[in-house]
Amino acid sequence: MIIALDAMGTDGAPRSEIGGAVSALRADPELEVVLVGDERILAKPLRPYSKLGRLSVVHAPDRVSPADSPAKALRRWPRSSISVGLGLQATGDADAFVSAGSTGAVMAASLQRLGPLVGVDRPAVGTPFPTEGGLTLVLDVGANVGCKPHQLVQFARLGAIYMQDLRGVDSPRIGLLNVGAEAEKGTDTEQAVHRLLAGSDLNFVGNIEGRDILSHTCDVLVCDGFIGNILLKFYESVAAFVVHRLADRLRTNGVSDEVADQLREFDYAEYGGAPLLGINGVSVICHGLSSSRAISAAIGVAARAVRRAMVSHMARDLAQPAASMA
């Protein structure tokens, strides 16, 4: 299996990417990683790993800036690491793509190079949230603003398959983020989504309030990308405080490593990147501040998605009559 890795995406590029790739290769003997980026920049930090094997470079001299608009970036930088990396997957020279670059550019290039699945209006970015009783996949977390009810139902279907195939959850519980538990709560959009989900074949458990997210009341939490992105950024700030500050203070004060390690379960870096769901391929998006550990975990997510044929499962499900009822 070959994973194309954008070597120029993180703020610490390319060292974070190289470290993550090496870690992933050592953990998975069946894996190959292609680093996509400027070979002149990659040459020196790669020297210590020249004998590792299963690690190669594809030259891509351009780099998309976060300041570039996604559409303009693709036209302006056709030889960017994002465009070239996704091109490898489109031609069958890679099985998946991982990037910590611009989310908008990765989404635009994924749609351009791979295309959406039939039955998907808009792809969604799903992020696993560590909770009290396990992981909850929240989607969308930023790819789409102003979603229509049937599009949110599509997100629910995509999220359910992700949790089944990659997390081993049978009949994932679907929740709708809302301001109250009652069916009539929320805007007209949320009320319409509630009716559609309640009438679907999904395991819909109703509206979920913000205070209940970390109680693991559902396995998939559906929301508009505007709200989802705010939720994600807030969660990241809380996780950073708990994991990197409180855990260290507890250790300093003599609290056991076991307690501190339990706090680290809330570190999103443990769970890899956010998959772009609904495209005809595997594209995993990472945080720009991702460490080598986070990059390695994201490569693992991409590899599991390929091995378990997640995209084919989504394509079959969306082709069923039940999927069209929304």
mmCIF file of C-alpha atoms in Angstrom:
data_model
loop_
_atom_site.group_PDB
_atom_site.id
_atom_site.type_symbol
_atom_site.label_atom_id
_atom_site.label_comp_id
_atom_site.label_asym_id
_atom_site.label_seq_id
_atom_site.Cartn_x
_atom_site.Cartn_y
_atom_site.Cartn_z
ATOM 1 C CA MET A 1 0.000 0.000 0.000
ATOM 2 C CA ILE A 2 1.296 3.430 -0.951
ATOM 3 C CA ILE A 3 0.417 6.601 0.961
ATOM 4 C CA ALA A 4 1.216 9.950 -0.660
ATOM 5 C CA LEU A 5 2.166 12.409 2.079
ATOM 6 C CA ASP A 6 2.260 16.160 1.540
ATOM 7 C CA ALA A 7 5.717 16.932 2.908
ATOM 8 C CA MET A 8 5.190 20.704 2.950
ATOM 9 C CA GLY A 9 1.954 21.050 4.932
ATOM 10 C CA THR A 10 2.759 21.537 8.619
ATOM 11 C CA ASP A 11 4.235 24.593 10.258
ATOM 12 C CA GLY A 12 7.235 22.371 11.030
ATOM 13 C CA ALA A 13 7.572 20.988 7.500
ATOM 14 C CA PRO A 14 9.260 18.888 6.422
ATOM 15 C CA ARG A 15 10.598 17.512 9.712
ATOM 16 C CA SER A 16 7.183 16.707 11.179
ATOM 17 C CA GLU A 17 6.197 14.892 7.995
ATOM 18 C CA ILE A 18 9.450 12.957 7.726
ATOM 19 C CA GLY A 19 9.304 11.932 11.376
ATOM 20 C CA GLY A 20 5.684 10.842 10.999
ATOM 21 C CA ALA A 21 6.429 8.879 7.843
ATOM 22 C CA VAL A 22 9.366 7.067 9.436
ATOM 23 C CA SER A 23 7.305 6.194 12.506
ATOM 24 C CA ALA A 24 4.454 4.865 10.364
ATOM 25 C CA LEU A 25 6.815 2.764 8.244
ATOM 26 C CA ARG A 26 8.401 1.204 11.301
ATOM 27 C CA ALA A 27 4.962 0.330 12.665
ATOM 28 C CA ASP A 28 3.590 -1.122 9.411
ATOM 29 C CA PRO A 29 5.896 -3.309 7.285
ATOM 30 C CA GLU A 30 3.393 -3.401 4.402
ATOM 31 C CA LEU A 31 3.355 0.361 3.991
ATOM 32 C CA GLU A 32 5.152 2.608 1.527
ATOM 33 C CA VAL A 33 5.206 6.395 1.856
ATOM 34 C CA VAL A 34 5.837 8.846 -0.960
ATOM 35 C CA LEU A 35 6.871 12.269 0.311
ATOM 36 C CA VAL A 36 5.537 14.921 -2.049
ATOM 37 C CA GLY A 37 7.427 18.191 -1.922
ATOM 38 C CA ASP A 38 10.474 20.152 -2.998
ATOM 39 C CA GLU A 39 13.255 17.565 -3.248
ATOM 40 C CA ARG A 40 15.869 20.257 -2.627
ATOM 41 C CA ILE A 41 14.338 20.965 0.781
ATOM 42 C CA LEU A 42 13.769 17.286 1.568
ATOM 43 C CA ALA A 43 17.236 16.019 0.675
ATOM 44 C CA LYS A 44 19.131 17.001 3.843
ATOM 45 C CA PRO A 45 16.594 15.919 6.520
ATOM 46 C CA LEU A 46 16.109 12.608 4.671
ATOM 47 C CA ARG A 47 19.798 11.637 4.741
ATOM 48 C CA PRO A 48 19.605 9.787 8.086
ATOM 49 C CA TYR A 49 16.910 7.535 6.616
ATOM 50 C CA SER A 50 18.546 6.734 3.282
ATOM 51 C CA LYS A 51 18.700 3.009 4.115
ATOM 52 C CA LEU A 52 15.203 2.740 5.573
ATOM 53 C CA GLY A 53 13.499 1.719 2.336
ATOM 54 C CA ARG A 54 9.822 2.114 1.416
ATOM 55 C CA LEU A 55 10.294 5.891 1.569
ATOM 56 C CA SER A 56 10.587 7.889 -1.652
ATOM 57 C CA VAL A 57 10.181 11.441 -2.932
ATOM 58 C CA VAL A 58 8.110 12.916 -5.742
ATOM 59 C CA HIS A 59 9.206 16.427 -6.614
ATOM 60 C CA ALA A 60 6.608 19.182 -6.212
ATOM 61 C CA PRO A 61 8.304 22.593 -6.107
ATOM 62 C CA ASP A 62 5.261 24.713 -5.271
ATOM 63 C CA ARG A 63 3.605 25.201 -1.893
ATOM 64 C CA VAL A 64 0.089 26.496 -1.248
ATOM 65 C CA SER A 65 -0.021 29.325 1.266
ATOM 66 C CA PRO A 66 -2.844 29.510 3.839
ATOM 67 C CA ALA A 67 -3.484 33.001 2.463
ATOM 68 C CA ASP A 68 -4.274 31.645 -1.016
ATOM 69 C CA SER A 69 -7.911 31.071 -1.884
ATOM 70 C CA PRO A 70 -8.452 27.362 -2.695
ATOM 71 C CA ALA A 71 -9.609 27.898 -6.280
ATOM 72 C CA LYS A 72 -6.829 30.351 -7.107
ATOM 73 C CA ALA A 73 -4.229 28.153 -5.425
ATOM 74 C CA LEU A 74 -4.954 25.243 -7.760
ATOM 75 C CA ARG A 75 -4.608 27.468 -10.817
ATOM 76 C CA ARG A 76 -1.612 29.388 -9.522
ATOM 77 C CA TRP A 77 0.303 26.406 -8.128
ATOM 78 C CA PRO A 78 -0.411 23.382 -10.374
ATOM 79 C CA ARG A 79 2.817 21.752 -9.169
ATOM 80 C CA SER A 80 2.036 22.174 -5.486
ATOM 81 C CA SER A 81 2.503 19.267 -3.105
ATOM 82 C CA ILE A 82 -1.288 19.076 -2.682
ATOM 83 C CA SER A 83 -2.080 18.916 -6.404
ATOM 84 C CA VAL A 84 0.743 16.514 -7.212
ATOM 85 C CA GLY A 85 -0.014 14.268 -4.238
ATOM 86 C CA LEU A 86 -3.684 13.915 -5.104
ATOM 87 C CA GLY A 87 -2.683 13.413 -8.728
ATOM 88 C CA LEU A 88 -0.727 10.327 -7.648
ATOM 89 C CA GLN A 89 -3.886 8.863 -6.158
ATOM 90 C CA ALA A 90 -5.943 9.795 -9.215
ATOM 91 C CA THR A 91 -3.548 7.915 -11.514
ATOM 92 C CA GLY A 92 -3.338 4.884 -9.241
ATOM 93 C CA ASP A 93 0.247 5.561 -8.164
ATOM 94 C CA ALA A 94 -0.885 6.003 -4.555
ATOM 95 C CA ASP A 95 -3.750 4.527 -2.556
ATOM 96 C CA ALA A 96 -4.380 7.522 -0.291
ATOM 97 C CA PHE A 97 -3.280 11.083 0.390
ATOM 98 C CA VAL A 98 -2.458 12.798 3.698
ATOM 99 C CA SER A 99 -1.873 16.535 4.098
ATOM 100 C CA ALA A 100 -1.546 19.136 6.830
ATOM 101 C CA GLY A 101 -1.842 21.913 4.268
ATOM 102 C CA SER A 102 -4.727 24.284 3.594
ATOM 103 C CA THR A 103 -8.034 22.512 4.271
ATOM 104 C CA GLY A 104 -9.774 24.453 1.526
ATOM 105 C CA ALA A 105 -7.060 23.641 -0.997
ATOM 106 C CA VAL A 106 -7.091 19.934 -0.106
ATOM 107 C CA MET A 107 -10.865 19.825 -0.471
ATOM 108 C CA ALA A 108 -10.833 21.707 -3.792
ATOM 109 C CA ALA A 109 -8.019 19.565 -5.188
ATOM 110 C CA SER A 110 -9.695 16.358 -3.969
ATOM 111 C CA LEU A 111 -12.876 17.292 -5.800
ATOM 112 C CA GLN A 112 -10.921 18.244 -8.903
ATOM 113 C CA ARG A 113 -8.626 15.204 -8.978
ATOM 114 C CA LEU A 114 -10.807 12.472 -7.484
ATOM 115 C CA GLY A 115 -14.358 13.773 -7.803
ATOM 116 C CA PRO A 116 -17.285 13.283 -5.408
ATOM 117 C CA LEU A 117 -19.070 9.999 -4.858
ATOM 118 C CA VAL A 118 -22.358 9.636 -6.700
ATOM 119 C CA GLY A 119 -25.109 10.809 -4.368
ATOM 120 C CA VAL A 120 -22.924 13.270 -2.445
ATOM 121 C CA ASP A 121 -23.635 16.974 -2.899
ATOM 122 C CA ARG A 122 -20.763 18.157 -0.733
ATOM 123 C CA PRO A 123 -17.931 16.255 0.940
ATOM 124 C CA ALA A 124 -17.586 16.753 4.681
ATOM 125 C CA VAL A 125 -14.623 16.856 7.023
ATOM 126 C CA GLY A 126 -15.098 14.549 10.002
ATOM 127 C CA THR A 127 -12.993 14.803 13.156
ATOM 128 C CA PRO A 128 -12.929 12.177 15.935
ATOM 129 C CA PHE A 129 -13.531 13.752 19.349
ATOM 130 C CA PRO A 130 -12.248 11.780 22.366
ATOM 131 C CA THR A 131 -15.101 11.540 24.883
ATOM 132 C CA GLU A 132 -15.829 9.909 28.217
ATOM 133 C CA GLY A 133 -16.839 6.570 26.708
ATOM 134 C CA GLY A 134 -15.040 6.478 23.364
ATOM 135 C CA LEU A 135 -14.740 8.462 20.150
ATOM 136 C CA THR A 136 -17.461 10.593 18.589
ATOM 137 C CA LEU A 137 -17.034 11.612 14.953
ATOM 138 C CA VAL A 138 -18.155 15.220 14.462
ATOM 139 C CA LEU A 139 -18.968 16.370 10.928
ATOM 140 C CA ASP A 140 -18.864 18.737 9.260
ATOM 141 C CA VAL A 141 -16.079 20.698 10.975
ATOM 142 C CA GLY A 142 -15.432 23.358 8.378
ATOM 143 C CA ALA A 143 -15.822 22.290 4.776
ATOM 144 C CA ASN A 144 -19.406 23.510 4.344
ATOM 145 C CA VAL A 145 -21.397 26.483 5.568
ATOM 146 C CA GLY A 146 -25.120 26.862 4.976
ATOM 147 C CA CYS A 147 -26.005 23.204 4.465
ATOM 148 C CA LYS A 148 -29.400 21.985 3.312
ATOM 149 C CA PRO A 149 -31.233 19.326 5.351
ATOM 150 C CA HIS A 150 -30.619 16.479 2.902
ATOM 151 C CA GLN A 151 -26.907 17.315 2.837
ATOM 152 C CA LEU A 152 -26.691 16.925 6.602
ATOM 153 C CA VAL A 153 -28.383 13.542 6.249
ATOM 154 C CA GLN A 154 -25.697 12.605 3.722
ATOM 155 C CA PHE A 155 -23.086 13.574 6.310
ATOM 156 C CA ALA A 156 -24.776 11.248 8.795
ATOM 157 C CA ARG A 157 -24.540 8.324 6.363
ATOM 158 C CA LEU A 158 -20.896 9.013 5.587
ATOM 159 C CA GLY A 159 -20.068 9.317 9.275
ATOM 160 C CA ALA A 160 -21.858 6.087 10.129
ATOM 161 C CA ILE A 161 -19.779 4.149 7.602
ATOM 162 C CA TYR A 162 -16.566 5.731 8.876
ATOM 163 C CA MET A 163 -17.363 4.586 12.410
ATOM 164 C CA GLN A 164 -18.295 1.103 11.211
ATOM 165 C CA ASP A 165 -15.280 0.534 8.995
ATOM 166 C CA LEU A 166 -12.501 2.387 10.802
ATOM 167 C CA ARG A 167 -13.644 2.234 14.431
ATOM 168 C CA GLY A 168 -15.540 -1.060 14.481
ATOM 169 C CA VAL A 169 -18.805 0.388 15.808
ATOM 170 C CA ASP A 170 -21.884 -1.659 14.924
ATOM 171 C CA SER A 171 -24.997 0.399 14.173
ATOM 172 C CA PRO A 172 -23.431 3.766 15.078
ATOM 173 C CA ARG A 173 -25.672 6.130 17.023
ATOM 174 C CA ILE A 174 -26.362 9.315 15.059
ATOM 175 C CA GLY A 175 -26.962 12.580 16.895
ATOM 176 C CA LEU A 176 -27.881 16.052 15.640
ATOM 177 C CA LEU A 177 -26.188 18.985 17.378
ATOM 178 C CA ASN A 178 -28.915 21.333 18.544
ATOM 179 C CA VAL A 179 -29.915 23.797 21.251
ATOM 180 C CA GLY A 180 -32.317 21.380 22.929
ATOM 181 C CA ALA A 181 -33.286 17.728 23.053
ATOM 182 C CA GLU A 182 -36.859 18.187 21.810
ATOM 183 C CA ALA A 183 -37.631 17.528 18.137
ATOM 184 C CA GLU A 184 -39.061 21.004 17.622
ATOM 185 C CA LYS A 185 -35.907 22.782 18.824
ATOM 186 C CA GLY A 186 -33.572 24.683 16.524
ATOM 187 C CA THR A 187 -34.013 26.451 13.216
ATOM 188 C CA ASP A 188 -36.156 25.207 10.348
ATOM 189 C CA THR A 189 -33.083 23.408 9.019
ATOM 190 C CA GLU A 190 -32.438 21.452 12.221
ATOM 191 C CA GLN A 191 -36.115 20.555 12.519
ATOM 192 C CA ALA A 192 -36.165 19.288 8.933
ATOM 193 C CA VAL A 193 -32.984 17.262 9.484
ATOM 194 C CA HIS A 194 -34.497 15.759 12.618
ATOM 195 C CA ARG A 195 -37.548 14.583 10.659
ATOM 196 C CA LEU A 196 -35.418 13.112 7.869
ATOM 197 C CA LEU A 197 -33.094 11.272 10.232
ATOM 198 C CA ALA A 198 -35.979 9.985 12.340
ATOM 199 C CA GLY A 199 -37.562 8.537 9.192
ATOM 200 C CA SER A 200 -34.355 6.988 7.872
ATOM 201 C CA ASP A 201 -32.814 3.561 8.442
ATOM 202 C CA LEU A 202 -30.008 5.115 10.487
ATOM 203 C CA ASN A 203 -29.736 4.612 14.250
ATOM 204 C CA PHE A 204 -30.822 8.161 15.064
ATOM 205 C CA VAL A 205 -30.837 8.976 18.791
ATOM 206 C CA GLY A 206 -32.145 12.542 18.498
ATOM 207 C CA ASN A 207 -30.826 16.006 19.252
ATOM 208 C CA ILE A 208 -27.607 16.359 21.232
ATOM 209 C CA GLU A 209 -26.896 19.469 23.288
ATOM 210 C CA GLY A 210 -23.410 20.890 23.631
ATOM 211 C CA ARG A 211 -23.140 19.831 27.269
ATOM 212 C CA ASP A 212 -23.636 16.170 26.308
ATOM 213 C CA ILE A 213 -21.012 15.864 23.557
ATOM 214 C CA LEU A 214 -18.257 14.591 25.848
ATOM 215 C CA SER A 215 -20.611 12.101 27.523
ATOM 216 C CA HIS A 216 -20.476 9.867 24.424
ATOM 217 C CA THR A 217 -24.213 10.109 23.836
ATOM 218 C CA CYS A 218 -23.671 9.332 20.150
ATOM 219 C CA ASP A 219 -21.029 7.915 17.823
ATOM 220 C CA VAL A 220 -21.610 10.419 14.999
ATOM 221 C CA LEU A 221 -22.569 14.035 15.648
ATOM 222 C CA VAL A 222 -23.909 15.956 12.650
ATOM 223 C CA CYS A 223 -23.739 19.729 12.328
ATOM 224 C CA ASP A 224 -23.178 22.545 9.868
ATOM 225 C CA GLY A 225 -19.534 23.285 9.093
ATOM 226 C CA PHE A 226 -19.733 26.777 10.584
ATOM 227 C CA ILE A 227 -20.794 25.479 13.993
ATOM 228 C CA GLY A 228 -18.585 22.414 13.686
ATOM 229 C CA ASN A 229 -15.447 24.456 13.112
ATOM 230 C CA ILE A 230 -16.146 26.651 16.135
ATOM 231 C CA LEU A 231 -16.714 23.512 18.202
ATOM 232 C CA LEU A 232 -13.485 21.959 16.934
ATOM 233 C CA LYS A 233 -11.350 25.013 17.689
ATOM 234 C CA PHE A 234 -12.831 25.304 21.181
ATOM 235 C CA TYR A 235 -12.223 21.619 21.830
ATOM 236 C CA GLU A 236 -8.616 21.936 20.684
ATOM 237 C CA SER A 237 -8.014 24.800 23.102
ATOM 238 C CA VAL A 238 -9.497 22.835 26.003
ATOM 239 C CA ALA A 239 -7.522 19.721 25.074
ATOM 240 C CA ALA A 240 -4.307 21.729 24.898
ATOM 241 C CA PHE A 241 -4.919 23.103 28.387
ATOM 242 C CA VAL A 242 -5.807 19.749 29.908
ATOM 243 C CA VAL A 243 -3.175 17.673 28.174
ATOM 244 C CA HIS A 244 -0.147 19.917 28.072
ATOM 245 C CA ARG A 245 -0.613 21.938 31.248
ATOM 246 C CA LEU A 246 -2.718 20.071 33.753
ATOM 247 C CA ALA A 247 -1.084 16.679 33.108
ATOM 248 C CA ASP A 248 2.397 18.112 33.629
ATOM 249 C CA ARG A 249 1.297 19.870 36.813
ATOM 250 C CA LEU A 250 -0.188 16.661 38.152
ATOM 251 C CA ARG A 251 3.059 14.797 37.540
ATOM 252 C CA THR A 252 5.010 17.593 39.246
ATOM 253 C CA ASN A 253 2.763 17.262 42.284
ATOM 254 C CA GLY A 254 3.303 13.531 42.498
ATOM 255 C CA VAL A 255 0.142 12.248 40.838
ATOM 256 C CA SER A 256 0.652 8.863 39.191
ATOM 257 C CA ASP A 257 1.620 8.515 35.541
ATOM 258 C CA GLU A 258 -1.570 6.503 35.028
ATOM 259 C CA VAL A 259 -3.761 9.501 35.884
ATOM 260 C CA ALA A 260 -1.714 11.807 33.675
ATOM 261 C CA ASP A 261 -1.829 9.306 30.818
ATOM 262 C CA GLN A 262 -5.619 9.160 31.085
ATOM 263 C CA LEU A 263 -5.699 12.902 30.542
ATOM 264 C CA ARG A 264 -3.634 12.445 27.388
ATOM 265 C CA GLU A 265 -6.491 10.425 25.914
ATOM 266 C CA PHE A 266 -8.048 13.804 25.133
ATOM 267 C CA ASP A 267 -5.111 14.807 22.919
ATOM 268 C CA TYR A 268 -6.425 14.833 19.322
ATOM 269 C CA ALA A 269 -2.933 13.968 18.053
ATOM 270 C CA GLU A 270 -3.540 10.426 19.289
ATOM 271 C CA TYR A 271 -6.287 9.862 16.736
ATOM 272 C CA GLY A 272 -4.847 11.072 13.454
ATOM 273 C CA GLY A 273 -6.252 13.465 10.900
ATOM 274 C CA ALA A 274 -9.730 14.287 9.722
ATOM 275 C CA PRO A 275 -10.939 12.282 6.721
ATOM 276 C CA LEU A 276 -12.595 14.135 3.857
ATOM 277 C CA LEU A 277 -15.707 11.984 3.468
ATOM 278 C CA GLY A 278 -17.729 11.784 0.274
ATOM 279 C CA ILE A 279 -14.968 11.912 -2.328
ATOM 280 C CA ASN A 280 -14.008 9.052 -4.616
ATOM 281 C CA GLY A 281 -10.761 8.369 -2.801
ATOM 282 C CA VAL A 282 -9.026 8.591 0.569
ATOM 283 C CA SER A 283 -7.919 12.072 1.577
ATOM 284 C CA VAL A 284 -6.956 12.780 5.200
ATOM 285 C CA ILE A 285 -6.502 16.335 6.454
ATOM 286 C CA CYS A 286 -4.258 17.135 9.428
ATOM 287 C CA HIS A 287 -3.864 20.193 11.614
ATOM 288 C CA GLY A 288 -1.190 22.634 10.507
ATOM 289 C CA LEU A 289 0.428 22.283 13.940
ATOM 290 C CA SER A 290 0.574 18.500 13.685
ATOM 291 C CA SER A 291 3.533 16.784 15.303
ATOM 292 C CA SER A 292 5.289 13.737 13.894
ATOM 293 C CA ARG A 293 3.088 11.617 16.159
ATOM 294 C CA ALA A 294 -0.061 13.166 14.699
ATOM 295 C CA ILE A 295 1.190 12.692 11.124
ATOM 296 C CA SER A 296 1.979 9.046 11.842
ATOM 297 C CA ALA A 297 -1.507 8.530 13.266
ATOM 298 C CA ALA A 298 -3.050 10.179 10.187
ATOM 299 C CA ILE A 299 -1.121 7.837 7.903
ATOM 300 C CA GLY A 300 -2.550 4.991 9.967
ATOM 301 C CA VAL A 301 -6.085 6.315 9.453
ATOM 302 C CA ALA A 302 -5.524 6.499 5.696
ATOM 303 C CA ALA A 303 -4.125 2.966 5.596
ATOM 304 C CA ARG A 304 -7.100 1.540 7.521
ATOM 305 C CA ALA A 305 -9.535 3.313 5.197
ATOM 306 C CA VAL A 306 -7.877 1.680 2.191
ATOM 307 C CA ARG A 307 -7.609 -1.778 3.737
ATOM 308 C CA ARG A 308 -11.249 -1.785 4.790
ATOM 309 C CA ALA A 309 -12.496 -0.423 1.457
ATOM 310 C CA MET A 310 -14.331 2.417 3.179
ATOM 311 C CA VAL A 311 -14.903 4.417 -0.008
ATOM 312 C CA SER A 312 -16.474 1.435 -1.805
ATOM 313 C CA HIS A 313 -18.747 0.887 1.200
ATOM 314 C CA MET A 314 -19.864 4.517 1.042
ATOM 315 C CA ALA A 315 -20.493 4.300 -2.695
ATOM 316 C CA ARG A 316 -22.678 1.198 -2.243
ATOM 317 C CA ASP A 317 -24.643 2.711 0.623
ATOM 318 C CA LEU A 318 -25.349 5.973 -1.175
ATOM 319 C CA ALA A 319 -26.558 4.036 -4.221
ATOM 320 C CA GLN A 320 -29.244 2.263 -2.165
ATOM 321 C CA PRO A 321 -32.861 3.490 -2.338
ATOM 322 C CA ALA A 322 -32.751 4.310 1.371
ATOM 323 C CA ALA A 323 -30.087 6.912 0.711
ATOM 324 C CA SER A 324 -32.258 8.731 -1.782
ATOM 325 C CA MET A 325 -35.166 9.190 0.607
ATOM 326 C CA ALA A 326 -33.408 12.232 2.085
#
